[in-house]
Short mmCIF file of C-alpha atoms in Angstrom, two decimals:
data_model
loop_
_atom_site.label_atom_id
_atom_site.label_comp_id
_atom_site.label_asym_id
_atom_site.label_seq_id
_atom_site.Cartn_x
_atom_site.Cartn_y
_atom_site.Cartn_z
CA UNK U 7 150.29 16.22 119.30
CA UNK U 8 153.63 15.02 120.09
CA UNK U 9 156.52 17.21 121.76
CA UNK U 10 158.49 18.35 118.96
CA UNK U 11 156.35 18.68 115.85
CA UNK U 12 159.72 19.82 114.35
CA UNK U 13 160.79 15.98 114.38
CA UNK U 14 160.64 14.38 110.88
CA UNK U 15 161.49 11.76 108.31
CA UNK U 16 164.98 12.80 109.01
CA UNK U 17 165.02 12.71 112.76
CA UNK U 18 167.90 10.49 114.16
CA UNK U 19 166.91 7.97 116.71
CA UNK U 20 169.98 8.86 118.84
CA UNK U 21 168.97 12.18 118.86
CA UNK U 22 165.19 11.55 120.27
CA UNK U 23 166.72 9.13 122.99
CA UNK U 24 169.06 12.22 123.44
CA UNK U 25 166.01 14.15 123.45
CA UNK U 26 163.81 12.17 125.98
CA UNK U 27 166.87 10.93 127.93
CA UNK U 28 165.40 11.34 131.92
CA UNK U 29 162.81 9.16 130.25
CA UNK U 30 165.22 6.72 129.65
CA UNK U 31 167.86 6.35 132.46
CA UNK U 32 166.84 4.14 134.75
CA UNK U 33 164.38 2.41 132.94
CA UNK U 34 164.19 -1.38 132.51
CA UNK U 35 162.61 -2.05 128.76
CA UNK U 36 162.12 -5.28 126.73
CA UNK U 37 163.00 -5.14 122.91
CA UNK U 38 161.98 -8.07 120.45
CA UNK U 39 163.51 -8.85 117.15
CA UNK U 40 167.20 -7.33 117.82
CA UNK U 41 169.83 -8.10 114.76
CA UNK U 42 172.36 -6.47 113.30
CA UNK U 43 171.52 -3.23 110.83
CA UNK U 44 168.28 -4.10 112.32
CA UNK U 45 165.71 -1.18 113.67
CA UNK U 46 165.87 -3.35 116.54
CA UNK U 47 169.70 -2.86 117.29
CA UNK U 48 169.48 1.13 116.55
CA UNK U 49 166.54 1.57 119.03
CA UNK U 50 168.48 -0.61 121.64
CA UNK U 51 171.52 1.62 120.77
CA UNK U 52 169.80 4.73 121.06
CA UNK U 53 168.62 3.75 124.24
CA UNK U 54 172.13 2.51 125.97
CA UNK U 55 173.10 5.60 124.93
CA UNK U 56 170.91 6.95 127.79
CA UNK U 57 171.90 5.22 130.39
CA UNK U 58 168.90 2.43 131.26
CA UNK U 59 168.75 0.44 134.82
CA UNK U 60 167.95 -2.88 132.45
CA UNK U 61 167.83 -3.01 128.77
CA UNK U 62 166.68 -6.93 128.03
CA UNK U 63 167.28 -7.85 123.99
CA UNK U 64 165.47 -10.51 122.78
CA UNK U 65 165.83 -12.80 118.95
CA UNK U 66 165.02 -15.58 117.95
CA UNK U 67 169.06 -16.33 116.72
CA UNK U 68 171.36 -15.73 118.91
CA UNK U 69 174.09 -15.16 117.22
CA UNK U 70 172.74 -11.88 116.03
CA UNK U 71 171.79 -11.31 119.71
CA UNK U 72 175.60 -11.87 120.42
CA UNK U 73 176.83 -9.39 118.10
CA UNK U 74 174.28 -6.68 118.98
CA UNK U 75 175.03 -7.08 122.63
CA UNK U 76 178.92 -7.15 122.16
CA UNK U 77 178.70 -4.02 120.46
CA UNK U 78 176.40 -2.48 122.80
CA UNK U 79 179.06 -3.48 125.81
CA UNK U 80 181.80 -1.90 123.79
CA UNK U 81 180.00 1.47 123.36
CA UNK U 82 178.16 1.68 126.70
CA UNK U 83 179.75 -0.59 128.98
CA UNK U 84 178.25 0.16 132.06
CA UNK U 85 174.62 -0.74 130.65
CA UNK U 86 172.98 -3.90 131.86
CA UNK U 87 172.01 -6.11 128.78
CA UNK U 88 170.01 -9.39 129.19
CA UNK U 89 169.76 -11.26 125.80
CA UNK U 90 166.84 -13.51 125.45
CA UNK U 91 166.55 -16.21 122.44
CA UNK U 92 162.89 -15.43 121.74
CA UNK U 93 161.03 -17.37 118.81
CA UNK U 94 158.11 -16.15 118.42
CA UNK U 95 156.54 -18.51 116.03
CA UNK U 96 156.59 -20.53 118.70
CA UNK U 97 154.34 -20.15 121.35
CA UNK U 98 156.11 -22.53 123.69
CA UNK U 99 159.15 -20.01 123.44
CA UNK U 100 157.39 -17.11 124.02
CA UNK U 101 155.61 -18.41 127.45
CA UNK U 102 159.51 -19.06 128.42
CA UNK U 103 160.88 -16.00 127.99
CA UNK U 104 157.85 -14.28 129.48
CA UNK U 105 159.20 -16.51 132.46
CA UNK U 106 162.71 -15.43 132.15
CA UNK U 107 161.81 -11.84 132.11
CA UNK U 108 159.66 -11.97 135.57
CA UNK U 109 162.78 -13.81 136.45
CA UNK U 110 165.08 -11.15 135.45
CA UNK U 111 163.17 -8.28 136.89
CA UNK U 112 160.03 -7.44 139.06
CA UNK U 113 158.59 -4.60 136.68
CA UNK U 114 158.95 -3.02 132.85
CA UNK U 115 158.70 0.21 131.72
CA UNK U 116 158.66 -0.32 128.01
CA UNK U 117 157.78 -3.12 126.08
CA UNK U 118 158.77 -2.57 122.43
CA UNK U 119 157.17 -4.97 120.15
CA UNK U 120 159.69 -4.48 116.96
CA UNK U 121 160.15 -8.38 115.77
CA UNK U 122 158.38 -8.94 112.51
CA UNK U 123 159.25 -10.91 109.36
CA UNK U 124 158.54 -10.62 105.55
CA UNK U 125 158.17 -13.64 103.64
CA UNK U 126 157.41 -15.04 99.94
CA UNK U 127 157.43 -18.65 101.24
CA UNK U 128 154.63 -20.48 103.04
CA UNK U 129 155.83 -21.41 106.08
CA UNK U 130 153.66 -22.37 109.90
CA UNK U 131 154.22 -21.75 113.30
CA UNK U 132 154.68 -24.58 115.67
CA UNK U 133 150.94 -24.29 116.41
CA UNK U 134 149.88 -24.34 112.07
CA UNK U 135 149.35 -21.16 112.24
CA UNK U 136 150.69 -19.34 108.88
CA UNK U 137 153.94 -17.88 109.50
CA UNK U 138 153.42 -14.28 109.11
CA UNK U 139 150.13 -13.99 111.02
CA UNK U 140 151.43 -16.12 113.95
CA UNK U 141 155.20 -13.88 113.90
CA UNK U 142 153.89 -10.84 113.92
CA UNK U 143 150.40 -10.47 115.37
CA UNK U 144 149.81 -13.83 117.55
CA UNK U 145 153.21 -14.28 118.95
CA UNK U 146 153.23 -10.59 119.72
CA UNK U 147 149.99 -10.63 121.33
CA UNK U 148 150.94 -13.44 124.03
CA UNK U 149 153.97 -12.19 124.75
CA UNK U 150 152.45 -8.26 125.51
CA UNK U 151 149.80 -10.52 127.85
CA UNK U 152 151.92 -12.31 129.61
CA UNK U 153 154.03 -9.32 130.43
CA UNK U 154 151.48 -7.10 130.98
CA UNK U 155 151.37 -7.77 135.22
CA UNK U 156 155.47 -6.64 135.05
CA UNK U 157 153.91 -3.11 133.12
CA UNK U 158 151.35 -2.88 136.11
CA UNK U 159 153.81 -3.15 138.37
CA UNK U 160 156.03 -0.31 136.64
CA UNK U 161 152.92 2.21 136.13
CA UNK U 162 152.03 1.88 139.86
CA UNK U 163 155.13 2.94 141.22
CA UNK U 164 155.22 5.68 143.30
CA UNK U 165 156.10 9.23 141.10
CA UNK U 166 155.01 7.43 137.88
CA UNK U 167 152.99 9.77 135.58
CA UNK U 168 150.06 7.52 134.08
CA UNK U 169 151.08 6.48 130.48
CA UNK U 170 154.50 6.89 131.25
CA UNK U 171 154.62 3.21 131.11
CA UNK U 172 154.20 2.10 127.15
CA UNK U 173 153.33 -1.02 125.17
CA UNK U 174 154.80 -0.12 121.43
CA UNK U 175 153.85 -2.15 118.46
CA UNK U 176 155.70 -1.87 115.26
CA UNK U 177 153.50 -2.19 112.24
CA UNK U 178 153.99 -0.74 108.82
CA UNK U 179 151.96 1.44 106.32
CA UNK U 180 152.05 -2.04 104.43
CA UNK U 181 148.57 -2.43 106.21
CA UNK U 182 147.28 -1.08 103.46
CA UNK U 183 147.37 -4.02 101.75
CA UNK U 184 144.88 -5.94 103.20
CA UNK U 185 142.32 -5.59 106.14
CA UNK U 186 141.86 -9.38 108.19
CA UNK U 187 140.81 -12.05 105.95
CA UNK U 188 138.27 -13.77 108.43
CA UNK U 189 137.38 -16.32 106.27
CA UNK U 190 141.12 -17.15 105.24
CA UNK U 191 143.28 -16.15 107.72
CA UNK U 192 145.40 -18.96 107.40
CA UNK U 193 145.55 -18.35 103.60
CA UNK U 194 144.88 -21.27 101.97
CA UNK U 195 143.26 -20.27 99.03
CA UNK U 196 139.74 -20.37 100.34
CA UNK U 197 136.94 -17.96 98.65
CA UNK U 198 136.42 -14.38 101.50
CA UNK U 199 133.99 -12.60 100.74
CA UNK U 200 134.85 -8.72 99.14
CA UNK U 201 135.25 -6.58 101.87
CA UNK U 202 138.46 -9.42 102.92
CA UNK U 203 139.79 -9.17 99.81
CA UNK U 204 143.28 -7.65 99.51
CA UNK U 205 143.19 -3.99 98.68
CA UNK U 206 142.64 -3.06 94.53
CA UNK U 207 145.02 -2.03 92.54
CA UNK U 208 147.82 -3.53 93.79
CA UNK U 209 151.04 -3.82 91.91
CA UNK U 210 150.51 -6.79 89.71
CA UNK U 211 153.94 -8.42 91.01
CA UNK U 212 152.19 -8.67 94.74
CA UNK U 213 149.73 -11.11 93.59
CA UNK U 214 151.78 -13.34 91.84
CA UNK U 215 152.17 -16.88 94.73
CA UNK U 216 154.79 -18.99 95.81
CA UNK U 217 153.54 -22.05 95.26
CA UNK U 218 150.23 -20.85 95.85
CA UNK U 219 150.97 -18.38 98.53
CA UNK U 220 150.78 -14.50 98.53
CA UNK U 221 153.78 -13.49 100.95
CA UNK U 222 153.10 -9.58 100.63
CA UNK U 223 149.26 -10.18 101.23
CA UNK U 224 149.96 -12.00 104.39
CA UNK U 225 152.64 -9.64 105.28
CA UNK U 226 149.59 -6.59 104.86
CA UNK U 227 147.37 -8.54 106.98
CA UNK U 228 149.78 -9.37 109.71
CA UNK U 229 150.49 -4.88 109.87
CA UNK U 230 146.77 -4.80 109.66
CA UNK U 231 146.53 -6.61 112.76
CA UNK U 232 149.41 -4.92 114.96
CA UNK U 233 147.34 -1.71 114.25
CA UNK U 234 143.98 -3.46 115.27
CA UNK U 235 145.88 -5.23 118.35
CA UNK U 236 146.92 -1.20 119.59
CA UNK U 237 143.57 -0.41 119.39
CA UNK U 238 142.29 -2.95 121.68
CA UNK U 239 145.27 -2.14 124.26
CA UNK U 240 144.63 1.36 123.86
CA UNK U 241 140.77 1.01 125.05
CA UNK U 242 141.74 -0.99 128.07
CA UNK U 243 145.70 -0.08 129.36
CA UNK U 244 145.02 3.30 130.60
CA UNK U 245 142.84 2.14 133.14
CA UNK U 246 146.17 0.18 134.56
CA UNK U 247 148.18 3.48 133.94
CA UNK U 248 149.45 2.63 130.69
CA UNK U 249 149.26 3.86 127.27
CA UNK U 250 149.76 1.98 123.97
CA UNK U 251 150.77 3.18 120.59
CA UNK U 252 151.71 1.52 117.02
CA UNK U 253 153.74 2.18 114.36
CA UNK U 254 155.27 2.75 110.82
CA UNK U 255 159.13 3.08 110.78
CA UNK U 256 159.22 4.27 107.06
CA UNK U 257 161.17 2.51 104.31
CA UNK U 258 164.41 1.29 106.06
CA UNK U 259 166.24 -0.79 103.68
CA UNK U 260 167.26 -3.84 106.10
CA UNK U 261 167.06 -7.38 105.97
CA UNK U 262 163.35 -7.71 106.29
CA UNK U 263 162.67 -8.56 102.75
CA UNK U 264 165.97 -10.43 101.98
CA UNK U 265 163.61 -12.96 100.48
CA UNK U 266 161.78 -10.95 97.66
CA UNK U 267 163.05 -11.62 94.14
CA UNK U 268 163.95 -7.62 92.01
CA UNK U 269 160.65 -7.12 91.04
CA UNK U 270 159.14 -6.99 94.01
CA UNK U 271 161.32 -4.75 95.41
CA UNK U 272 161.41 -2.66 92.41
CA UNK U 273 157.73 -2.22 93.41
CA UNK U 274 158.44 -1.69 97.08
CA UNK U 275 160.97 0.55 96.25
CA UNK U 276 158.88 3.25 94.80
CA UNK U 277 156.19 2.89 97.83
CA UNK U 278 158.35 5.17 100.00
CA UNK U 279 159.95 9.41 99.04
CA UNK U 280 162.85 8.52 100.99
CA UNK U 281 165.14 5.41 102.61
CA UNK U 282 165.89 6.18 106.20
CA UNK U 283 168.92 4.78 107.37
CA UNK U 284 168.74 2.04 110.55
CA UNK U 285 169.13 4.79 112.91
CA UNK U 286 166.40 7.19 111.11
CA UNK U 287 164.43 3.84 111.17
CA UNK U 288 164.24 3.91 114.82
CA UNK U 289 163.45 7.33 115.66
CA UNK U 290 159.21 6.54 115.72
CA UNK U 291 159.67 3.95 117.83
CA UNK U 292 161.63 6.16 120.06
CA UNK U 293 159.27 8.77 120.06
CA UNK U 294 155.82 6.17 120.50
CA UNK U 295 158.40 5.06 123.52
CA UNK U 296 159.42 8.31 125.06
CA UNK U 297 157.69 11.33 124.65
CA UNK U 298 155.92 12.51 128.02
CA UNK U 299 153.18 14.11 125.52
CA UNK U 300 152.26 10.88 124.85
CA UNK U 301 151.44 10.25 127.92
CA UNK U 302 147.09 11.67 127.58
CA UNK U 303 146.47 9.78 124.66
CA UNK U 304 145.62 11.58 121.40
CA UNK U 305 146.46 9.57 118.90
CA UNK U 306 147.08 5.72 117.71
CA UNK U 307 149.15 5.38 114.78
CA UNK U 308 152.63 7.49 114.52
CA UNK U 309 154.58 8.06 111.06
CA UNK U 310 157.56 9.57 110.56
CA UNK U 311 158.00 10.88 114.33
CA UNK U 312 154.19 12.19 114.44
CA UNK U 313 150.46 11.62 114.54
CA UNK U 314 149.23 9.58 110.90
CA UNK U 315 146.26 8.03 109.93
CA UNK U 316 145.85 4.43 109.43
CA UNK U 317 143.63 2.64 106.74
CA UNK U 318 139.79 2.07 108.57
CA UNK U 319 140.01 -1.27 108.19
CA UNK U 320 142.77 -1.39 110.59
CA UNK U 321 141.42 1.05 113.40
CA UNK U 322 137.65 -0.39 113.09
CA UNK U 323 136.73 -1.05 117.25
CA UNK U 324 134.73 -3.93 116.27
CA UNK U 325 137.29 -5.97 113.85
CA UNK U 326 139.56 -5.20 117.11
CA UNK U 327 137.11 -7.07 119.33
CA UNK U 328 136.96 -9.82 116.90
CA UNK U 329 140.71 -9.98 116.49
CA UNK U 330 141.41 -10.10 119.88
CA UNK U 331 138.49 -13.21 120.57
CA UNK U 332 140.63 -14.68 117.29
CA UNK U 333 144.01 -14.20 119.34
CA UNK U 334 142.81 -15.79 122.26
CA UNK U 335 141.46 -18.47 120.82
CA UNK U 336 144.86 -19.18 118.96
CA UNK U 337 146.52 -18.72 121.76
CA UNK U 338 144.55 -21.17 123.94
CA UNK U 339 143.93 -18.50 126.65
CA UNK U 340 141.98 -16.01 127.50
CA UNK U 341 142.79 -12.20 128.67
CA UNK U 342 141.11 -9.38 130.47
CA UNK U 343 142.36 -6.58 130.36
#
């Protein structure tokens, strides 16, 4: 159970960093995927706002990092901001700025994991990896590994509480959608056997491809495996003093799916009760990030500030194992944790 159960769909993300501010000030934390009207740029708001040692921002365009940070300097100037051009379809990239980052500090706090991307168009990572899959799962998964020895550090400081220290993934109740296609994780058309299949009854506009590709399936399995990726970390990062948690943010209306066509988002549209504005957006994050109650783990997958359930697929301890063994392998390393 978290701190304040009174926290809701409604809950502004300046107000939990308010909220949770000693858990803030002084920090140093990492945050991917930071853009303007972003989640990214209201949870890195809400969290200047608190006064951190070392707030590092990290996008894959930097122009959008330049804005955020500008704006950030304006409001809180005193706040340390290192931007970071992170792109993390490429692995390449990511083993830089995992470099930069020891280079920029000897510990972090927080690592929130909030880049993602939703696509209709096929596209690869620099390693032929479809787009989606590599963005959002692999990418994130090397970068949390590399970075993990800076989170050691942090937990094993003298005073810290055990799970103070957090790992956050951001996924999205678009899991849903599909559980890991093992046999076509790549997507290119070949047969998977039923229990891969995307989930039935799916609005009819979901399954209709891009030149042969199914952006919103790919986008479900991608969420399915940020949720799968928590539950590895979460079986193995206490032991360091850590805890890990995932994520949905709820139906923020931002650029994320700037390339669906009306229909599409007609159908998205009606998936969620309520829009949450960027800052509303931000407040799960915030509390996965912050709350000391979070610090004995009792829980996985937050929604709307508190304790949800995700789908089975995406919490089954033995598709973790097997995604993780799939990570590494992509990766071209392997990790104990």
């Amino acid at each position: 159970m978290t701190t304040h159960p009174e926290f809701d769909i409604k809950t502004s993300g300046l107000h939990v960093a308010e909220t949770y501010a000693d858990q803030i000030k002084g920090k140093t934390i990492l945050i991917t995927g930071v853009s303007p009207n972003g989640i990214g740029a209201a949870t890195a708001t809400a969290i200047a706002s608190q006064s951190p040692a070392l707030l590092i921002l990290a996008s894959r365009t930097p122009t959008n990092l330049s804005t955020v940070v500008s704006s950030l300097h304006e409001s809180y100037p005193t706040v340390r901001i290192e931007p970071l051009t992170l792109d993390l379809a490429s692995q390449a990239s990511i083993r830089a700025v995992a470099a930069q980052v020891a280079e920029l500090t000897p510990k972090l706090d927080i690592l929130i994991n909030n880049a993602g991307l939703s696509v209709m168009k096929r596209f690869d990572t620099a390693e032929g990896i479809e787009g989606q899959f590599g963005t959002n799962h692999v990418g994130p998964f090397l970068l949390t590994n590399l970075l993990l020895p800076l989170l050691e550090k942090a937990a094993k400081e003298e005073g810290r509480r055990p799970g103070e220290t957090r790992i956050v993934n951001l996924a999205s109740g678009a899991h849903v959608i599909s559980p890991i296609r093992w046999s076509d994780y790549n997507l290119e058309g070949k047969e998977v056997p039923e229990e891969e299949k995307w989930r039935k009854g799916l609005p009819e506009v979901y399954l209709q491809p891009v030149d042969g590709y199914l952006g919103i399936v790919a986008y479900g399995q991608s969420k399915t495996a940020n949720i799968l990726f928590t539950v590895s970390l979460q079986r193995e990062v206490p032991k360091k003093g850590i805890s890990a948690y995932c994520l949905h943010p709820g139906g923020v209306r931002t650029q994320l799916g700037r390339e669906q066509d009306d229909d599409i988002t007609a159908a998205i549209e009606k998936t969620a009760s309520y829009w949450k504005d960027i800052d509303q957006g931000s407040s799960t994050t915030l509390v996965a990030a912050l709350d000391p109650a979070l610090d004995t783990q009792t829980g996985l997958y937050l929604d709307n500030c508190q304790f949800s359930k995700a789908m089975p697929h995406a919490t089954d301890p033995v598709a973790a194992d097997r995604l993780w063994a799939l990570s590494e392998e992509l990766v071209g390393e392997k990790f104990t944790l």
